[in-house]
Structure formats: C-alpha cells, structure tokens
Coordinates of C-alpha atoms in Angstrom, one line a residue:
X1 CA -91.3 31.0 -43.4
X2 CA -87.7 30.9 -42.0
X3 CA -84.5 32.2 -43.6
X4 CA -82.7 28.9 -43.9
X5 CA -79.6 30.2 -45.6
X6 CA -77.6 30.8 -42.4
X7 CA -78.4 27.3 -41.2
X8 CA -77.7 25.8 -44.6
X9 CA -74.4 27.6 -44.6
X10 CA -73.5 26.3 -41.2
X11 CA -74.4 22.7 -42.1
X12 CA -72.2 23.1 -45.3
X13 CA -69.2 24.0 -43.0
X14 CA -69.4 20.6 -41.3
X15 CA -67.0 17.9 -42.4
X16 CA -68.9 15.0 -43.9
X17 CA -72.2 16.8 -44.5
X18 CA -72.9 16.8 -48.2
X19 CA -76.0 16.8 -50.5
X20 CA -77.4 13.5 -49.3
X21 CA -77.4 14.5 -45.6
X22 CA -78.7 18.0 -46.4
X23 CA -81.6 16.6 -48.3
X24 CA -82.3 14.1 -45.6
X25 CA -82.3 16.8 -42.9
X26 CA -84.6 19.1 -44.9
X27 CA -87.0 16.3 -45.8
X28 CA -87.2 15.1 -42.2
X29 CA -87.3 18.5 -40.4
X30 CA -88.9 20.7 -43.1
X31 CA -86.2 23.3 -43.0
X32 CA -82.6 23.7 -41.9
X33 CA -83.4 26.0 -39.0
X34 CA -85.5 23.3 -37.3
X35 CA -82.8 20.7 -38.1
X36 CA -80.2 23.0 -36.5
X37 CA -82.3 23.3 -33.3
X38 CA -83.0 19.6 -33.1
X39 CA -81.6 17.5 -30.3
X40 CA -79.4 14.4 -30.7
X41 CA -82.2 12.0 -30.6
X42 CA -84.1 13.8 -33.4
X43 CA -80.9 14.0 -35.5
X44 CA -80.2 10.3 -35.0
X45 CA -83.7 9.4 -36.0
X46 CA -83.5 11.5 -39.2
X47 CA -80.1 10.0 -40.1
X48 CA -80.9 6.3 -39.1
X49 CA -79.2 4.9 -42.2
X50 CA -76.0 6.8 -41.4
X51 CA -75.7 5.7 -37.8
X52 CA -75.2 7.4 -34.5
X53 CA -71.6 8.4 -35.2
X54 CA -72.7 10.9 -37.9
X55 CA -75.4 12.4 -35.7
X56 CA -72.8 12.8 -32.8
X57 CA -70.4 14.5 -35.2
X58 CA -73.1 16.9 -36.3
X59 CA -74.1 17.7 -32.7
X60 CA -70.4 18.4 -31.9
X61 CA -69.9 20.6 -34.9
X62 CA -73.1 22.6 -34.0
X63 CA -71.3 23.7 -30.8
X64 CA -68.4 25.2 -32.8
X65 CA -70.3 26.9 -35.6
X66 CA -72.4 30.0 -35.4
X67 CA -74.9 30.1 -38.4
X68 CA -75.3 33.9 -38.3
X69 CA -71.5 34.5 -38.1
X70 CA -70.9 32.1 -41.0
X71 CA -73.6 33.7 -43.1
X72 CA -72.3 37.2 -42.3
X73 CA -68.9 36.3 -43.6
X74 CA -70.4 35.2 -46.9
X75 CA -72.3 38.5 -47.2
X76 CA -69.2 40.5 -46.3
X77 CA -67.4 38.9 -49.2
X78 CA -70.4 39.3 -51.5
X79 CA -70.8 35.5 -51.8
X80 CA -74.4 34.4 -52.3
X81 CA -76.0 31.0 -52.0
X82 CA -78.8 29.5 -53.9
X83 CA -80.8 26.4 -53.0
X84 CA -82.9 23.9 -55.0
X85 CA -85.9 26.1 -54.0
X86 CA -84.5 29.2 -55.8
X87 CA -85.7 30.1 -59.3
X88 CA -82.1 30.7 -60.3
X89 CA -81.1 27.1 -59.4
X90 CA -80.3 25.3 -62.7
X91 CA -82.8 22.7 -63.8
X92 CA -80.0 20.4 -64.8
X93 CA -78.9 20.2 -61.2
X94 CA -82.3 19.3 -59.9
X95 CA -82.3 16.0 -61.7

C-alpha cells in the first residue's frame, strides 16, 4: 500500500481540482500516487467527461508542485489530512 497523502495534498494544491476530480482519479487509478505518475493520455482518459483542457492543466501543475515538499510543509505546521478511507472521517460527509 502506498502513502497517498503527499499526492493527495499535491492534487489539492491545483486550481480547479476538487472532490469530483479527486474521486475520479482515485477510482480510475486506484490511488493518488499512480494518478500522479500517470502520463497525459492516461489522465485524459480518466477525465474524459471534463475534456483535454483539464488534463493539460493538471499535467502543467504537476511540473510545478512537489508532493513531498507540500506534505512536509503541512507536517511542519502540524496540519494533518484525513481521507474518506480514514476511520476519523465523519460518516455524514461520506454520504
């Protein structure tokens, strides 16, 4: 199993990437690390309903964001992330 939090954090830093895109990427690729490592064609295929422009913007943002650095900054500030997979994630938000 991979530690997806740095990659989730990095995707969250991208303009225009919200819950719907995050869920789509995770469902398509299985985890955020694999989605992060995916090439343009794979991202386009995953995001077919959203069009090529969105995939291109994600690929461009990936060149400017370092997942490990972003996650380190959160840890340094004692900020923690939870995902839908975490036990602490509120059931109300899962619906």
